[in-house]
Amino acid sequence: GAVVSQHPSRVICKSGTSVKIECRSLDFQATTMFWYRQFPKQSLMLMATSNEGSKATYEQGVEKDKFLINHASLTLSTLTVTSAHPEDSSFYICSARGALAGGRGRETQYFGPGTRLLVL
Amino acid sequence: GQQVMQIPQYQHVQEGEDFTTYCNSSTTLSNIQWYKQRPGGHPVFLIQLVKSGEVKKQKRLTFQFGEAKKNSSLHITATQTTDVGTYFCADFQGAQKLVFGQGTRLTINP
């Protein structure tokens, strides 16, 4: 079954509004969470890396004031796209890294199902 | 940062034909992971290669890691329509950051 969930799966919003996307790790504690963005027919581009309780590390070219990341617990990270514009329309995918129970302590990275954002 | 180049960008085959995608880097790759993304879906982890020269098989899929750890390949034997999707390789940078190749989009004529 799924080990990482994302909510919502799809969102349509008006230009200028803010959108919050949640990423949850199920049945394991995620030491690190990653946020990716994927434009149509392109690869996944890492936006930021976050560790619980600390500030996210953003990749070059990603505006930290526009893409707010909160990693408040070991099972939840949120990405808020502030003042969204049509060019922010994309597929946002989170990934969580942690060790599943029974996985002999080996950490693996699991991807969420993604959130499709359409800004009108 | 290190770039992971993946070729070809697109591949169209007849059902039953073989398919191969290649991942290359100018510098040594640490651990290569392969993912499959179905149209409209999210990347699904297929396998990880760690050792130089490593070869792993999953039914009709064969994964190889080059001896110099600068390239990797995924080969599918006798493709089926369920193999349609985009295949990505990804390498770890800085111990935990995954960097993805551009992906190879496979389409199949039944």
CSV table of C-alpha atoms in Angstrom, one decimal:
chain,number,residue,atom,x,y,z
A,1,GLY,CA,0.0,0.0,0.0
A,2,ALA,CA,0.9,3.7,-0.3
A,3,VAL,CA,3.5,4.9,2.2
A,4,VAL,CA,3.3,8.5,1.3
A,5,SER,CA,0.1,10.4,0.7
A,6,GLN,CA,-0.5,13.9,-0.7
A,7,HIS,CA,-3.5,16.1,-0.4
A,8,PRO,CA,-5.1,17.4,-2.5
A,9,SER,CA,-4.5,15.4,-5.6
A,10,ARG,CA,-5.7,18.1,-7.8
A,11,VAL,CA,-6.4,21.8,-7.3
A,12,ILE,CA,-7.6,24.6,-9.5
A,13,CYS,CA,-7.3,28.1,-8.2
A,14,LYS,CA,-7.4,31.7,-9.3
A,15,SER,CA,-4.3,33.7,-10.0
A,16,GLY,CA,-3.1,35.5,-6.8
A,17,THR,CA,-4.4,33.0,-4.3
A,18,SER,CA,-2.3,30.7,-2.1
A,19,VAL,CA,-2.4,26.9,-2.2
A,20,LYS,CA,-1.3,24.5,0.4
A,21,ILE,CA,-0.3,21.0,-0.4
A,22,GLU,CA,0.2,18.4,2.4
A,23,CYS,CA,2.5,15.4,2.3
A,24,ARG,CA,2.3,12.7,4.9
A,25,SER,CA,4.4,9.7,5.5
A,26,LEU,CA,2.3,6.7,6.5
A,27,ASP,CA,3.6,4.1,9.0
A,28,PHE,CA,7.0,5.6,9.1
A,29,GLN,CA,8.8,8.6,10.3
A,30,ALA,CA,10.3,10.7,7.5
A,31,THR,CA,13.7,12.1,8.5
A,32,THR,CA,13.8,14.1,5.4
A,33,MET,CA,11.1,15.2,2.9
A,34,PHE,CA,11.7,16.5,-0.6
A,35,TRP,CA,9.5,18.6,-2.9
A,36,TYR,CA,9.7,18.2,-6.6
A,37,ARG,CA,8.0,19.9,-9.5
A,38,GLN,CA,7.3,18.4,-12.9
A,39,PHE,CA,6.1,20.3,-15.9
A,40,PRO,CA,4.4,18.5,-18.7
A,41,LYS,CA,6.7,16.0,-20.6
A,42,GLN,CA,9.7,17.1,-18.4
A,43,SER,CA,11.7,15.5,-15.7
A,44,LEU,CA,11.3,15.9,-12.0
A,45,MET,CA,13.1,19.0,-10.7
A,46,LEU,CA,14.0,19.1,-7.0
A,47,MET,CA,12.7,22.3,-5.4
A,48,ALA,CA,13.7,21.9,-1.8
A,49,THR,CA,14.8,19.5,0.9
A,50,SER,CA,13.4,19.7,4.4
A,51,ASN,CA,14.3,18.1,7.7
A,52,GLU,CA,11.8,18.1,10.6
A,53,GLY,CA,12.1,21.1,12.8
A,54,SER,CA,14.6,23.0,10.6
A,55,LYS,CA,14.4,25.4,7.7
A,56,ALA,CA,14.2,23.9,4.2
A,57,THR,CA,17.1,24.0,1.9
A,58,TYR,CA,16.0,25.4,-1.5
A,59,GLU,CA,17.5,24.6,-4.8
A,60,GLN,CA,19.0,27.4,-6.9
A,61,GLY,CA,16.4,29.4,-8.7
A,62,VAL,CA,13.5,28.4,-6.4
A,63,GLU,CA,12.1,31.3,-4.5
A,64,LYS,CA,11.8,30.4,-0.8
A,65,ASP,CA,9.3,33.3,-0.1
A,66,LYS,CA,7.0,32.0,-2.9
A,67,PHE,CA,7.2,28.3,-2.0
A,68,LEU,CA,6.9,28.0,1.7
A,69,ILE,CA,7.8,24.7,3.2
A,70,ASN,CA,6.9,23.7,6.8
A,71,HIS,CA,8.1,20.4,8.1
A,72,ALA,CA,6.4,20.5,11.5
A,73,SER,CA,6.6,16.8,12.4
A,74,LEU,CA,8.2,13.6,11.2
A,75,THR,CA,5.1,12.6,9.3
A,76,LEU,CA,4.0,15.8,7.8
A,77,SER,CA,5.4,18.4,5.4
A,78,THR,CA,3.5,21.2,3.7
A,79,LEU,CA,4.2,23.2,0.6
A,80,THR,CA,2.4,26.5,0.2
A,81,VAL,CA,2.5,28.2,-3.2
A,82,THR,CA,1.9,31.8,-2.3
A,83,SER,CA,0.3,34.2,-4.8
A,84,ALA,CA,0.1,31.5,-7.4
A,85,HIS,CA,0.3,32.5,-11.1
A,86,PRO,CA,-0.4,30.5,-14.2
A,87,GLU,CA,3.3,29.7,-14.7
A,88,ASP,CA,3.1,27.9,-11.3
A,89,SER,CA,0.8,25.3,-12.8
A,90,SER,CA,2.6,22.1,-12.5
A,91,PHE,CA,2.7,18.6,-11.0
A,92,TYR,CA,4.1,18.8,-7.5
A,93,ILE,CA,5.4,15.6,-6.0
A,94,CYS,CA,6.7,15.1,-2.5
A,95,SER,CA,9.0,12.4,-1.4
A,96,ALA,CA,9.8,11.1,2.1
A,97,ARG,CA,12.9,9.4,3.3
A,98,GLY,CA,12.8,7.1,6.2
A,99,ALA,CA,12.9,3.5,7.5
A,100,LEU,CA,9.8,1.4,7.4
A,101,ALA,CA,9.1,-0.9,10.3
A,102,GLY,CA,10.5,-4.3,9.5
A,103,GLY,CA,12.8,-2.8,6.9
A,104,ARG,CA,15.9,-3.6,9.0
A,105,GLY,CA,16.5,0.1,9.6
A,106,ARG,CA,17.3,0.7,5.9
A,107,GLU,CA,16.2,4.1,4.8
A,108,THR,CA,14.4,4.4,1.5
A,109,GLN,CA,12.9,7.2,-0.4
A,110,TYR,CA,9.2,7.0,-1.2
A,111,PHE,CA,7.2,9.2,-3.6
A,112,GLY,CA,3.8,10.6,-3.0
A,113,PRO,CA,1.1,10.4,-5.7
A,114,GLY,CA,1.5,14.1,-6.6
A,115,THR,CA,-0.7,17.1,-6.7
A,116,ARG,CA,-1.7,18.7,-10.0
A,117,LEU,CA,-2.0,22.5,-9.6
A,118,LEU,CA,-3.8,24.6,-12.3
A,119,VAL,CA,-3.7,28.3,-11.8
A,120,LEU,CA,-6.2,30.2,-13.9
B,1,GLY,CA,25.8,20.1,-9.7
B,2,GLN,CA,26.3,16.8,-11.5
B,3,GLN,CA,24.0,16.2,-14.5
B,4,VAL,CA,22.6,12.9,-15.4
B,5,MET,CA,22.0,12.6,-19.1
B,6,GLN,CA,19.4,10.1,-20.4
B,7,ILE,CA,18.8,8.9,-23.9
B,8,PRO,CA,16.8,8.6,-26.0
B,9,GLN,CA,14.2,11.1,-25.1
B,10,TYR,CA,11.5,9.2,-26.9
B,11,GLN,CA,11.2,5.6,-28.1
B,12,HIS,CA,8.3,4.1,-30.0
B,13,VAL,CA,8.3,0.3,-30.6
B,14,GLN,CA,6.0,-2.4,-31.8
B,15,GLU,CA,4.7,-4.6,-29.1
B,16,GLY,CA,7.1,-7.5,-28.7
B,17,GLU,CA,10.2,-5.5,-29.6
B,18,ASP,CA,12.9,-4.8,-27.1
B,19,PHE,CA,13.6,-1.4,-25.6
B,20,THR,CA,16.7,0.1,-24.0
B,21,THR,CA,17.2,3.5,-22.2
B,22,TYR,CA,20.7,4.8,-21.2
B,23,CYS,CA,21.8,7.0,-18.4
B,24,ASN,CA,25.2,8.7,-18.6
B,25,SER,CA,27.3,11.0,-16.4
B,26,SER,CA,30.6,12.7,-16.9
B,27,THR,CA,31.4,12.0,-13.3
B,28,THR,CA,31.1,8.9,-11.1
B,29,LEU,CA,27.6,8.0,-10.2
B,30,SER,CA,27.0,7.1,-6.6
B,31,ASN,CA,23.8,5.0,-6.5
B,32,ILE,CA,21.6,4.7,-9.5
B,33,GLN,CA,17.9,4.3,-9.1
B,34,TRP,CA,15.3,3.6,-11.8
B,35,TYR,CA,11.7,4.8,-11.8
B,36,LYS,CA,8.7,4.3,-14.0
B,37,GLN,CA,6.0,6.9,-14.4
B,38,ARG,CA,2.8,5.9,-16.2
B,39,PRO,CA,1.0,8.6,-18.1
B,40,GLY,CA,-0.8,10.8,-15.5
B,41,GLY,CA,0.8,9.0,-12.6
B,42,HIS,CA,3.7,9.5,-10.3
B,43,PRO,CA,7.2,7.9,-10.4
B,44,VAL,CA,7.3,4.4,-9.0
B,45,PHE,CA,10.6,3.0,-7.7
B,46,LEU,CA,11.9,0.0,-9.8
B,47,ILE,CA,15.4,-0.7,-8.5
B,48,GLN,CA,18.6,0.6,-7.1
B,49,LEU,CA,22.1,-0.3,-8.4
B,50,VAL,CA,25.1,0.3,-6.1
B,51,LYS,CA,28.0,-1.8,-7.2
B,52,SER,CA,30.2,-1.3,-10.2
B,53,GLY,CA,29.2,-3.7,-13.0
B,54,GLU,CA,26.1,-4.8,-11.2
B,55,VAL,CA,23.3,-6.4,-13.2
B,56,LYS,CA,19.8,-7.0,-11.8
B,57,LYS,CA,16.8,-8.5,-13.4
B,58,GLN,CA,13.1,-8.1,-12.8
B,59,LYS,CA,11.2,-10.5,-15.1
B,60,ARG,CA,11.6,-8.8,-18.5
B,61,LEU,CA,13.6,-5.9,-17.2
B,62,THR,CA,17.4,-5.9,-17.0
B,63,PHE,CA,19.3,-3.2,-15.2
B,64,GLN,CA,23.0,-2.6,-15.6
B,65,PHE,CA,25.5,-0.4,-13.8
B,66,GLY,CA,28.7,0.3,-15.8
B,67,GLU,CA,32.1,-0.8,-14.6
B,68,ALA,CA,33.3,2.7,-14.2
B,69,LYS,CA,29.9,3.7,-12.5
B,70,LYS,CA,29.4,6.4,-15.1
B,71,ASN,CA,26.5,4.9,-17.0
B,72,SER,CA,23.6,2.7,-16.5
B,73,SER,CA,20.9,1.1,-18.7
B,74,LEU,CA,17.5,-0.4,-18.5
B,75,HIS,CA,16.6,-3.0,-21.1
B,76,ILE,CA,13.1,-4.4,-21.5
B,77,THR,CA,12.7,-7.6,-23.5
B,78,ALA,CA,9.6,-8.2,-25.6
B,79,THR,CA,7.7,-5.1,-24.6
B,80,GLN,CA,4.1,-5.3,-23.7
B,81,THR,CA,1.5,-2.5,-23.7
B,82,THR,CA,1.7,-2.3,-19.9
B,83,ASP,CA,5.3,-1.1,-20.3
B,84,VAL,CA,4.1,2.2,-21.6
B,85,GLY,CA,5.4,5.2,-19.6
B,86,THR,CA,8.4,7.3,-18.9
B,87,TYR,CA,11.5,5.7,-17.4
B,88,PHE,CA,13.8,7.8,-15.3
B,89,CYS,CA,17.2,7.2,-13.9
B,90,ALA,CA,18.2,9.1,-10.8
B,91,ASP,CA,21.4,9.5,-8.9
B,92,PHE,CA,22.1,10.5,-5.4
B,93,GLN,CA,24.0,13.7,-4.8
B,94,GLY,CA,25.2,14.7,-1.4
B,95,ALA,CA,24.0,11.5,0.2
B,96,GLN,CA,20.3,12.2,0.1
B,97,LYS,CA,19.4,14.4,-2.8
B,98,LEU,CA,18.0,12.5,-5.9
B,99,VAL,CA,18.8,14.1,-9.3
B,100,PHE,CA,16.7,12.8,-12.1
B,101,GLY,CA,17.6,12.2,-15.7
B,102,GLN,CA,15.4,13.7,-18.4
B,103,GLY,CA,13.5,10.4,-18.8
B,104,THR,CA,12.8,8.2,-21.8
B,105,ARG,CA,9.2,8.2,-22.9
B,106,LEU,CA,8.2,4.7,-24.2
B,107,THR,CA,5.2,4.3,-26.4
B,108,ILE,CA,4.1,1.0,-27.9
B,109,ASN,CA,2.2,0.1,-31.0
B,110,PRO,CA,0.0,-3.0,-30.1
